[in-house]
Short mmCIF file of C-alpha atoms in Angstrom, two decimals:
data_model
loop_
_atom_site.label_atom_id
_atom_site.label_comp_id
_atom_site.label_asym_id
_atom_site.label_seq_id
_atom_site.Cartn_x
_atom_site.Cartn_y
_atom_site.Cartn_z
CA UNK A 1 -62.86 -91.12 -40.81
CA UNK A 2 -61.54 -94.18 -39.03
CA UNK A 3 -63.13 -97.55 -39.73
CA UNK A 4 -62.45 -98.64 -36.15
CA UNK A 5 -65.38 -98.64 -33.78
CA UNK A 6 -65.31 -95.96 -31.13
CA UNK A 7 -67.02 -96.20 -27.76
CA UNK A 8 -69.80 -93.91 -29.00
CA UNK A 9 -70.27 -96.16 -32.07
CA UNK A 10 -70.64 -99.19 -29.82
CA UNK A 11 -73.01 -97.45 -27.43
CA UNK A 12 -75.23 -96.15 -30.25
CA UNK A 13 -75.19 -99.59 -31.90
CA UNK A 14 -76.29 -101.28 -28.68
CA UNK A 15 -78.91 -98.58 -28.10
CA UNK A 16 -80.35 -99.14 -31.59
CA UNK A 17 -80.32 -102.88 -30.89
CA UNK A 18 -82.16 -102.32 -27.60
CA UNK A 19 -84.76 -100.16 -29.32
CA UNK A 20 -85.39 -102.87 -31.89
CA UNK A 21 -85.53 -105.50 -29.14
CA UNK A 22 -88.63 -103.74 -27.82
CA UNK A 23 -90.09 -103.62 -31.33
CA UNK A 24 -89.28 -107.33 -31.78
CA UNK A 25 -91.19 -108.11 -28.58
CA UNK A 26 -94.36 -106.59 -30.02
CA UNK A 27 -93.79 -108.07 -33.48
CA UNK A 28 -95.17 -111.35 -32.18
CA UNK A 29 -98.65 -109.79 -32.16
CA UNK A 30 -99.05 -109.29 -35.95
CA UNK A 31 -97.02 -112.45 -36.56
CA UNK A 32 -99.47 -114.57 -34.54
CA UNK A 33 -102.51 -112.78 -35.99
CA UNK A 34 -101.38 -113.54 -39.55
CA UNK A 35 -100.39 -117.15 -38.82
CA UNK A 36 -103.88 -118.73 -38.89
CA UNK A 37 -104.68 -117.08 -42.23
CA UNK A 38 -102.47 -119.64 -43.96
CA UNK A 39 -100.08 -119.49 -46.90
CA UNK A 40 -97.33 -118.29 -44.54
CA UNK A 41 -98.62 -114.71 -44.49
CA UNK A 42 -96.92 -114.29 -41.09
CA UNK A 43 -93.62 -114.41 -42.98
CA UNK A 44 -94.48 -111.03 -44.51
CA UNK A 45 -93.52 -109.32 -41.22
CA UNK A 46 -90.48 -111.53 -40.56
CA UNK A 47 -88.14 -108.97 -42.13
CA UNK A 48 -88.54 -106.73 -39.11
CA UNK A 49 -86.30 -109.19 -37.23
CA UNK A 50 -83.44 -108.27 -39.61
CA UNK A 51 -83.82 -104.50 -39.53
CA UNK A 52 -81.52 -103.59 -36.60
CA UNK A 53 -78.38 -104.60 -38.51
CA UNK A 54 -79.38 -102.66 -41.62
CA UNK A 55 -80.46 -99.47 -39.86
CA UNK A 56 -77.31 -99.43 -37.74
CA UNK A 57 -75.02 -99.97 -40.73
CA UNK A 58 -76.74 -97.25 -42.73
CA UNK A 59 -76.10 -94.85 -39.85
CA UNK A 60 -72.59 -95.86 -38.72
CA UNK A 61 -71.10 -97.72 -41.74
CA UNK A 62 -68.29 -99.48 -39.93
CA UNK A 63 -67.23 -103.12 -39.76
CA UNK A 64 -68.94 -105.10 -37.01
CA UNK A 65 -71.93 -102.86 -36.36
CA UNK A 66 -74.40 -105.15 -38.14
CA UNK A 67 -73.45 -108.18 -36.05
CA UNK A 68 -73.32 -106.16 -32.84
CA UNK A 69 -76.67 -104.46 -33.46
CA UNK A 70 -78.47 -107.67 -34.38
CA UNK A 71 -76.96 -109.52 -31.40
CA UNK A 72 -77.89 -106.67 -29.06
CA UNK A 73 -81.43 -106.75 -30.46
CA UNK A 74 -81.65 -110.54 -30.06
CA UNK A 75 -80.22 -110.46 -26.54
CA UNK A 76 -82.51 -107.57 -25.66
CA UNK A 77 -85.48 -109.48 -27.05
CA UNK A 78 -84.78 -112.39 -24.70
CA UNK A 79 -84.59 -109.97 -21.78
CA UNK A 80 -87.79 -108.15 -22.76
CA UNK A 81 -89.60 -111.45 -23.26
CA UNK A 82 -88.33 -112.71 -19.91
CA UNK A 83 -86.84 -115.93 -21.24
CA UNK A 84 -83.34 -117.09 -22.03
CA UNK A 85 -83.41 -118.49 -25.56
CA UNK A 86 -80.24 -119.83 -27.21
CA UNK A 87 -81.84 -120.10 -30.69
CA UNK A 88 -82.63 -116.37 -30.60
CA UNK A 89 -78.94 -115.63 -30.02
CA UNK A 90 -77.95 -117.91 -32.89
CA UNK A 91 -80.51 -116.37 -35.26
CA UNK A 92 -79.37 -112.88 -34.27
CA UNK A 93 -75.68 -113.62 -34.77
CA UNK A 94 -76.16 -115.30 -38.13
CA UNK A 95 -78.60 -112.67 -39.43
CA UNK A 96 -76.13 -109.96 -38.41
CA UNK A 97 -73.31 -111.91 -40.05
CA UNK A 98 -75.29 -112.30 -43.31
CA UNK A 99 -75.81 -108.53 -43.43
CA UNK A 100 -72.19 -107.91 -42.48
CA UNK A 101 -71.01 -110.01 -45.44
CA UNK A 102 -73.03 -107.85 -47.83
CA UNK A 103 -71.66 -104.66 -46.29
CA UNK A 104 -68.13 -106.07 -46.51
CA UNK A 105 -68.71 -106.83 -50.20
CA UNK A 106 -69.24 -103.09 -50.79
CA UNK A 107 -66.30 -102.30 -48.46
CA UNK A 108 -68.58 -100.43 -46.06
CA UNK A 109 -68.77 -97.61 -48.62
CA UNK A 110 -72.33 -97.77 -49.93
CA UNK A 111 -75.57 -96.56 -48.38
CA UNK A 112 -77.64 -97.39 -51.45
CA UNK A 113 -81.12 -98.86 -51.26
CA UNK A 114 -79.94 -101.86 -53.29
CA UNK A 115 -77.31 -102.73 -50.66
CA UNK A 116 -79.90 -102.55 -47.88
CA UNK A 117 -82.33 -104.72 -49.87
CA UNK A 118 -79.67 -107.35 -50.63
CA UNK A 119 -78.62 -107.40 -46.96
CA UNK A 120 -82.25 -107.97 -45.94
CA UNK A 121 -82.51 -110.82 -48.43
CA UNK A 122 -79.26 -112.35 -47.18
CA UNK A 123 -80.56 -112.27 -43.61
CA UNK A 124 -83.70 -114.06 -44.80
CA UNK A 125 -81.69 -116.68 -46.66
CA UNK A 126 -79.47 -117.45 -43.67
CA UNK A 127 -82.54 -118.41 -41.62
CA UNK A 128 -83.24 -121.47 -43.82
CA UNK A 129 -80.51 -123.74 -42.42
CA UNK A 130 -81.23 -122.52 -38.89
CA UNK A 131 -84.94 -123.26 -39.26
CA UNK A 132 -84.09 -126.63 -40.77
CA UNK A 133 -81.96 -127.47 -37.74
CA UNK A 134 -84.31 -126.15 -35.04
CA UNK A 135 -87.75 -126.73 -36.54
CA UNK A 136 -89.96 -129.08 -38.46
CA UNK A 137 -89.02 -128.18 -42.03
CA UNK A 138 -87.97 -131.71 -42.90
CA UNK A 139 -91.60 -132.81 -42.44
CA UNK A 140 -93.11 -130.05 -44.59
CA UNK A 141 -93.82 -130.38 -48.32
CA UNK A 142 -91.15 -128.76 -50.48
CA UNK A 143 -93.60 -126.33 -52.13
CA UNK A 144 -94.61 -125.16 -48.65
CA UNK A 145 -91.00 -124.54 -47.59
CA UNK A 146 -90.32 -122.67 -50.86
CA UNK A 147 -93.42 -120.50 -50.34
CA UNK A 148 -92.46 -119.77 -46.74
CA UNK A 149 -88.91 -118.73 -47.55
CA UNK A 150 -89.90 -116.78 -50.66
CA UNK A 151 -92.20 -114.63 -48.54
CA UNK A 152 -89.55 -114.36 -45.80
CA UNK A 153 -86.83 -113.30 -48.23
CA UNK A 154 -89.16 -110.76 -49.86
CA UNK A 155 -89.96 -109.47 -46.39
CA UNK A 156 -86.24 -109.15 -45.73
CA UNK A 157 -85.88 -107.13 -48.92
CA UNK A 158 -88.93 -104.91 -48.41
CA UNK A 159 -89.32 -104.61 -44.65
CA UNK A 160 -85.71 -104.83 -43.46
CA UNK A 161 -84.03 -103.38 -46.55
CA UNK A 162 -86.40 -100.78 -47.99
CA UNK A 163 -88.10 -99.81 -44.73
CA UNK A 164 -84.75 -99.70 -42.90
CA UNK A 165 -83.41 -97.48 -45.68
CA UNK A 166 -86.47 -95.20 -45.43
CA UNK A 167 -86.06 -94.93 -41.64
CA UNK A 168 -82.45 -93.85 -41.98
CA UNK A 169 -83.29 -91.42 -44.78
CA UNK A 170 -85.91 -89.86 -42.48
CA UNK A 171 -83.31 -89.65 -39.70
CA UNK A 172 -80.89 -88.05 -42.18
CA UNK A 173 -83.44 -85.29 -42.74
CA UNK A 174 -83.34 -84.44 -39.02
CA UNK A 175 -79.55 -84.13 -39.06
CA UNK A 176 -79.10 -86.69 -36.28
CA UNK A 177 -77.06 -89.09 -38.39
CA UNK A 178 -74.47 -86.44 -39.31
CA UNK A 179 -72.76 -87.18 -36.00
CA UNK A 180 -71.53 -90.44 -37.53
CA UNK A 181 -70.36 -89.19 -40.90
CA UNK A 182 -67.48 -86.96 -41.92
CA UNK A 183 -68.32 -83.32 -42.43
CA UNK A 184 -68.72 -82.17 -46.02
CA UNK A 185 -67.40 -78.95 -47.54
CA UNK A 186 -70.91 -77.51 -47.22
CA UNK A 187 -70.86 -78.27 -43.47
CA UNK A 188 -67.54 -76.48 -43.08
CA UNK A 189 -68.78 -73.52 -45.09
CA UNK A 190 -71.72 -73.18 -42.72
CA UNK A 191 -69.29 -72.74 -39.82
#
């Protein structure tokens, strides 16, 4: 199987990104509901914003799909929300890049849960310097920033990594993801 992206790979990647863009639009509801409860509980759902890259990689497993999927999701989110938002594009690109680095480290060969979890954590970690640049973090007590990012990184691991892995495993059971993987001997024997 070639590691180069085909047109169908790109189209499916963008489609997955668009699907998650719609999910991202509605993610603001639980995020805003949890916010007033304090202790950064809203960060527990933040991992959903990293999931497009992980789900797409676990399906297609080729270089570039994580960045493309996350960017498509971020761009789609700005369209769905009806506002042009440069920070959303930057977050999306860097979150996709963080995941892509993890997938590169395993040479795009592993679909293990641990790889998905680490990619989710990496996406959470990359948001710290972006938040520092765009937000108020310099004015917040250090313990508060540590708490916020600990919950966000855990959310990346659990929600983006483990939930993304579970979604793809469920899709694997339907047979839909076989279109993007080489046929096994068992598949040929069934012919």
